[in-house]
């Protein structure tokens, strides 16, 4: 018998993609009475509990007869690092003042920039870590975190450093992105773009991706193109906030660049649906933001599916869309966007990992990272069926069990 650090089983129901990315209709592994063997930070074996329990002896074992087990959730789009809040904009929104108008008046992102720039490094570190601990409780084991509330390039680099520093104490993996968010209100736009481009050299090693908010009220297609060219030359991957408020041609950039993920897509034109699929990109949908924008628009889920475009889901946590909970995103994706329970799981695991160019997680198979969630639900449909409860029972990150302490934080422990 081989000795491993952790055995999970018997498992009521195990669900995983077989390969990445997952496209609607691709095969899925659904195993009843399953088992997983983990050694160190990796999965060693997955199969029937009968065969796993005969082959392996675990240093410890977690029984999960009543549970669904999936790989850890991946949140591929967050604005996790900012100070302050904007709950007072709610009444404005209810009066019908649109997001872009609030921004034009110096509210929205600009207000959050003031609060963030005034906060000390220590304050921001604390805010970020607290949020990361909460995120982990909901079953997210990898998260993308953008800067973007500094505007001044030196401030943006400061925020990227804080994001990177926090990786050391974070309970989960962080993928940092340099977001070029909104143009400053008191500076020539061209000068600003040039300053951002210069700062990209200092962002090397601090961010994996460059992202641009290309939209009405933010950056133009031309400005985004210039930023993307320079980002590519410096070896960054590309992500894009596209067609969120309006279609001004942003998603057309998929013709010119290899973009890992196009996000939001509330106004995505039909011809670009096909292109996302053909160009090997991912459509990342952010349903919490549809609510927070109070928008009646929807991303074209059916068309994306039919075209064979991989769909990912993310929280888009920001002062405008305050939810750290990927489970809430999964619920909304089902009830608001019409995605199936299985599609929603694939979008929040394997495809979200793929959109971040991570090929070592998101699937329960030997050799993949042992990022695993044991859910307090009996089957995969239940995950997006039941609304509003934290259904994550046990979260395992790189083979370590994450545990809540009485102070509310999470520490990882080797099971004994
Ligand atoms: N749209 C641009 N950025 C964020 C919102 C940021 C904010 O309003 O503070 C988003 O992705 O939704």
XYZ file of C-alpha atoms and ligand atoms in Angstrom:
428
model
C 0.000 0.000 0.000
C 1.304 3.469 -0.881
C 1.393 6.007 1.922
C -0.066 9.461 1.137
C -0.677 12.535 3.254
C -4.462 12.680 2.838
C -7.300 10.465 1.706
C -10.733 11.888 0.958
C -13.487 9.325 0.830
C -15.853 7.780 0.512
C -17.222 10.781 -1.407
C -20.948 11.053 -2.154
C -20.382 12.663 -5.546
C -17.203 13.889 -7.225
C -17.420 16.204 -10.226
C -14.596 17.390 -12.433
C -13.756 18.469 -15.951
C -11.529 16.073 -17.867
C -9.568 18.688 -19.809
C -9.248 22.441 -20.161
C -10.828 24.668 -21.282
C -14.268 23.147 -20.877
C -16.775 23.940 -23.608
C -20.511 23.360 -23.315
C -21.137 19.671 -24.093
C -17.589 18.488 -23.335
C -17.335 15.294 -21.248
C -17.347 15.571 -17.458
C -16.405 13.009 -14.835
C -19.203 12.414 -12.303
C -18.291 9.677 -9.815
C -20.456 8.383 -6.982
C -18.768 6.696 -4.020
C -15.415 8.145 -5.072
C -12.046 8.703 -3.428
C -9.090 11.067 -3.791
C -5.518 10.420 -2.682
C -3.400 13.528 -1.998
C 0.282 13.622 -1.301
C 1.852 16.934 -0.321
C 0.349 19.671 -2.471
C -0.746 17.455 -5.377
C -3.443 14.954 -6.214
C -1.990 11.455 -6.521
C -5.048 9.524 -7.597
C -8.789 9.800 -8.196
C -11.143 6.854 -8.585
C -13.724 4.702 -6.913
C -13.394 4.618 -3.120
C -13.080 0.888 -3.397
C -9.881 1.076 -5.445
C -8.416 4.166 -3.711
C -8.875 2.678 -0.234
C -7.242 -0.561 -1.372
C -4.233 1.177 -2.966
C -3.436 3.917 -0.413
C -2.931 4.384 3.257
C -3.517 8.005 4.303
C -1.794 9.833 7.132
C -5.328 11.099 7.666
C -8.699 10.669 6.035
C -11.711 12.922 5.572
C -14.969 11.007 5.045
C -17.424 12.765 2.729
C -20.286 10.314 2.160
C -22.959 13.014 2.181
C -20.997 15.537 0.148
C -20.262 16.843 -3.279
C -16.517 17.304 -3.869
C -15.083 19.613 -6.521
C -11.807 21.322 -7.168
C -11.313 24.711 -5.441
C -13.105 27.699 -6.944
C -11.075 30.205 -8.937
C -12.104 33.868 -9.018
C -10.557 35.375 -12.168
C -11.710 39.013 -11.852
C -11.479 41.080 -8.670
C -10.660 44.612 -7.575
C -9.812 43.412 -4.083
C -7.440 46.168 -3.043
C -9.042 49.484 -2.161
C -9.933 51.558 0.889
C -13.362 52.987 1.706
C -16.770 52.058 0.363
C -19.538 53.594 -1.750
C -22.813 52.512 -0.190
C -24.063 56.103 -0.446
C -24.158 55.745 -4.253
C -26.976 53.237 -3.903
C -29.678 55.898 -3.640
C -28.270 57.664 -6.691
C -28.455 54.435 -8.643
C -32.015 53.870 -7.450
C -32.898 57.344 -8.714
C -31.648 56.175 -12.106
C -28.267 57.935 -12.232
C -26.131 55.656 -14.425
C -22.718 54.323 -13.386
C -20.913 56.403 -16.024
C -22.672 59.599 -14.855
C -21.579 59.002 -11.245
C -18.048 58.556 -12.582
C -18.320 61.745 -14.685
C -19.307 63.655 -11.540
C -16.079 62.515 -9.853
C -17.750 59.757 -7.864
C -17.410 56.015 -8.380
C -13.877 54.891 -9.119
C -12.484 58.422 -8.592
C -13.759 58.515 -5.002
C -12.261 55.133 -4.281
C -8.947 56.356 -5.706
C -8.893 59.226 -3.165
C -9.584 56.858 -0.287
C -7.018 54.328 -1.470
C -4.241 56.802 -2.143
C -4.738 58.262 1.359
C -4.492 54.872 3.063
C -1.150 53.643 4.389
C 0.530 50.491 3.123
C -0.238 48.773 6.426
C -3.927 49.663 6.263
C -4.175 48.375 2.703
C -2.320 45.165 3.581
C -4.730 44.546 6.441
C -7.779 45.213 4.264
C -6.513 42.871 1.579
C -5.660 40.023 3.942
C -9.011 40.241 5.731
C -10.754 39.946 2.363
C -8.575 37.019 1.296
C -9.425 35.123 4.490
C -13.130 35.663 3.838
C -12.807 34.599 0.204
C -11.196 31.300 1.270
C -14.145 30.476 3.533
C -16.401 30.461 0.481
C -14.247 27.864 -1.270
C -12.100 30.070 -3.504
C -8.540 28.760 -3.597
C -7.076 30.992 -6.333
C -7.920 34.617 -6.964
C -6.914 37.273 -9.447
C -6.363 40.675 -7.829
C -6.101 43.905 -9.790
C -4.625 47.222 -8.751
C -6.403 50.181 -10.374
C -7.315 52.568 -7.568
C -4.027 54.465 -7.682
C -4.348 56.050 -11.154
C -0.955 57.730 -10.723
C 1.477 55.103 -12.087
C 3.676 55.280 -8.962
C 0.597 54.593 -6.853
C -0.374 51.696 -9.111
C 3.074 50.161 -8.634
C 2.697 50.662 -4.862
C -0.603 48.743 -4.978
C 0.961 45.944 -7.025
C 3.740 45.650 -4.447
C 1.178 45.384 -1.646
C -0.678 42.676 -3.582
C 2.579 40.776 -4.067
C 3.641 41.215 -0.414
C 0.301 39.821 0.731
C 0.915 36.559 -1.125
C 3.231 35.512 1.704
C 0.499 35.489 4.378
C -2.466 34.774 2.138
C -4.287 31.453 2.632
C -4.838 31.132 -1.134
C -2.936 31.863 -4.373
C -3.060 35.384 -5.790
C -2.587 36.235 -9.467
C -1.823 39.976 -9.741
C -3.007 42.063 -12.705
C -1.973 45.621 -13.637
C -5.297 47.298 -14.430
C -5.278 50.597 -16.322
C -8.582 51.706 -14.900
C -9.668 55.284 -15.703
C -7.893 58.346 -17.099
C -6.988 61.000 -14.499
C -9.228 64.064 -14.511
C -6.439 66.625 -14.343
C -3.898 65.387 -16.881
C -3.577 65.156 -20.634
C -4.713 61.670 -21.662
C -1.775 61.040 -24.022
C 0.712 62.075 -21.376
C -0.995 59.733 -18.954
C -0.874 56.769 -21.357
C 2.847 57.407 -21.872
C 3.414 57.538 -18.111
C 1.564 54.227 -17.689
C 3.623 52.680 -20.485
C 6.836 53.780 -18.741
C 5.615 52.272 -15.484
C 5.152 48.869 -17.122
C 8.899 48.289 -16.785
C 8.540 48.608 -13.003
C 5.554 46.281 -13.023
C 7.595 43.406 -14.477
C 7.561 40.559 -11.972
C 4.720 42.243 -10.044
C 1.867 41.436 -12.424
C 1.111 38.536 -14.749
C -1.451 40.411 -16.855
C -2.227 43.918 -18.066
C -5.923 44.746 -18.175
C -7.598 47.897 -19.538
C -11.071 49.244 -18.790
C -11.973 49.978 -22.392
C -15.388 51.597 -22.471
C -17.410 54.757 -22.606
C -16.098 57.013 -19.830
C -12.850 55.055 -19.534
C -10.246 54.286 -22.256
C -10.777 54.319 -26.017
C -9.991 51.467 -28.375
C -6.981 53.377 -29.688
C -5.578 53.999 -26.214
C -6.162 50.377 -25.272
C -4.392 49.208 -28.435
C -1.343 51.344 -27.576
C -1.254 49.995 -24.020
C -1.672 46.398 -25.202
C 1.185 46.680 -27.717
C 3.555 47.886 -25.013
C 2.314 45.323 -22.491
C 2.878 42.514 -24.988
C 6.407 43.741 -25.780
C 7.167 43.426 -22.075
C 5.796 39.899 -21.822
C 2.518 40.539 -19.961
C -0.593 38.498 -20.716
C -3.650 40.526 -21.699
C -7.119 40.811 -20.180
C -9.832 43.268 -21.162
C -12.821 44.957 -19.553
C -14.901 44.970 -22.729
C -18.354 46.166 -23.785
C -19.595 46.624 -20.218
C -21.300 50.024 -20.373
C -21.509 50.320 -24.159
C -20.055 48.811 -27.314
C -17.438 51.239 -28.644
C -15.374 48.616 -30.482
C -13.386 47.276 -27.520
C -14.078 43.583 -28.097
C -12.910 44.048 -31.728
C -9.384 44.075 -30.289
C -9.647 40.277 -30.205
C -8.865 40.499 -33.954
C -5.484 42.058 -33.224
C -4.330 40.538 -29.943
C -4.336 37.250 -28.159
C -6.402 38.223 -25.100
C -6.610 35.643 -22.325
C -9.994 36.879 -21.148
C -12.646 39.373 -22.240
C -14.737 40.378 -19.254
C -18.266 41.772 -18.684
C -19.556 41.616 -22.315
C -23.019 43.043 -21.665
C -22.963 44.690 -25.099
C -20.917 42.125 -27.011
C -21.837 42.148 -30.731
C -22.670 38.854 -32.392
C -19.646 38.778 -34.695
C -17.270 38.911 -31.734
C -18.920 35.971 -29.981
C -17.542 33.692 -32.686
C -14.149 35.401 -32.578
C -13.727 34.785 -28.837
C -14.170 31.076 -29.539
C -11.916 31.051 -32.594
C -9.107 33.035 -30.975
C -8.868 30.699 -27.963
C -9.989 33.370 -25.522
C -12.371 33.088 -22.575
C -15.570 35.073 -21.948
C -15.601 35.969 -18.248
C -19.065 36.902 -17.027
C -19.677 38.900 -13.850
C -23.328 38.576 -12.810
C -23.024 40.464 -9.498
C -22.134 43.557 -11.505
C -25.236 43.172 -13.653
C -27.200 43.573 -10.415
C -25.065 46.384 -9.049
C -25.291 48.311 -12.325
C -29.046 47.716 -12.147
C -28.799 46.752 -15.780
C -31.427 44.959 -17.802
C -28.764 43.780 -20.243
C -27.357 40.241 -20.245
C -24.251 38.746 -21.806
C -25.088 36.419 -24.735
C -24.702 33.105 -22.880
C -26.509 30.975 -25.486
C -24.544 32.430 -28.385
C -21.234 31.974 -26.529
C -22.145 28.376 -25.740
C -23.201 27.627 -29.309
C -20.046 29.178 -30.711
C -17.925 26.971 -28.425
C -16.461 29.844 -26.401
C -15.283 28.831 -22.917
C -17.200 30.790 -20.268
C -15.719 31.695 -16.882
C -17.380 33.420 -13.936
C -15.954 35.922 -11.437
C -17.115 38.088 -8.540
C -15.783 41.425 -9.865
C -15.544 42.382 -6.176
C -15.190 46.181 -6.034
C -16.825 49.075 -4.159
C -19.480 48.902 -6.864
C -20.116 45.144 -6.607
C -19.541 44.108 -3.021
C -19.481 40.341 -2.934
C -16.486 38.148 -2.198
C -18.559 35.025 -2.573
C -18.150 32.919 -5.731
C -21.103 30.788 -4.600
C -23.338 33.830 -4.954
C -21.929 34.323 -8.457
C -22.748 30.702 -9.290
C -26.295 31.100 -8.021
C -26.833 34.279 -10.042
C -25.306 32.706 -13.140
C -27.986 30.034 -12.980
C -31.009 32.110 -12.031
C -30.100 35.344 -13.853
C -28.091 34.159 -16.861
C -29.625 30.732 -17.439
C -26.390 28.784 -17.086
C -26.844 25.148 -16.043
C -25.607 23.952 -12.624
C -22.829 21.934 -14.262
C -21.846 24.784 -16.605
C -21.591 27.080 -13.614
C -19.193 24.709 -11.816
C -16.996 24.443 -14.914
C -17.031 28.234 -15.328
C -15.943 28.756 -11.703
C -13.176 26.161 -11.688
C -11.466 24.859 -14.794
C -12.367 27.739 -17.137
C -11.567 30.421 -14.584
C -8.144 28.809 -14.090
C -7.673 28.582 -17.853
C -8.544 32.268 -18.260
C -5.662 33.063 -15.891
C -3.355 30.838 -17.989
C -3.083 28.413 -15.074
C -2.789 24.852 -16.297
C -1.929 23.174 -12.965
C -5.311 23.451 -11.227
C -9.051 23.380 -11.848
C -9.282 19.630 -12.498
C -9.381 16.673 -10.087
C -6.821 14.415 -11.715
C -3.420 13.033 -10.724
C -0.686 15.673 -10.951
C -2.984 18.685 -10.452
C -2.784 20.890 -7.354
C -4.725 19.519 -4.391
C -7.123 22.492 -4.241
C -10.338 20.790 -3.191
C -13.686 21.772 -1.677
C -15.924 19.392 0.257
C -19.403 20.856 0.033
C -22.307 20.655 2.442
C -24.598 19.632 -0.423
C -25.472 16.151 -1.711
C -24.942 16.700 -5.449
C -23.697 19.186 -8.039
C -27.117 20.636 -8.867
C -27.588 21.742 -5.268
C -24.648 24.147 -5.448
C -26.472 26.740 -7.532
C -29.968 25.589 -6.511
C -29.815 26.779 -2.917
C -29.418 30.526 -2.494
C -27.575 32.531 0.095
C -25.847 30.015 2.384
C -22.130 29.342 2.591
C -22.102 25.733 1.414
C -18.330 25.156 1.668
C -17.719 22.626 4.447
C -13.975 21.970 4.157
C -11.556 23.883 1.945
C -8.225 22.290 1.064
C -5.487 24.453 -0.455
C -2.392 22.751 -1.868
C -3.123 19.710 0.284
C -3.578 21.724 3.513
C -6.914 22.034 5.300
C -7.939 25.658 5.839
C -9.512 26.188 9.224
C -11.415 29.044 10.801
C -10.148 30.174 14.185
C -12.306 31.874 16.831
C -10.902 35.249 15.699
C -12.383 34.582 12.295
C -9.129 34.158 10.399
C -8.066 31.042 8.577
C -4.955 29.043 9.201
C -3.880 26.023 7.284
C -2.976 22.888 9.095
C -1.620 19.556 8.077
C -4.172 16.962 9.011
C -2.970 14.704 11.793
N -15.694 48.573 -14.746
C -14.683 48.884 -14.241
N -14.186 48.445 -13.066
C -14.920 47.724 -12.103
C -15.742 48.621 -11.231
C -14.872 49.442 -10.378
C -15.600 50.437 -9.520
O -16.709 50.880 -9.854
O -14.992 50.801 -8.506
C -15.681 46.589 -12.746
O -15.026 45.774 -13.399
O -16.893 46.489 -12.595
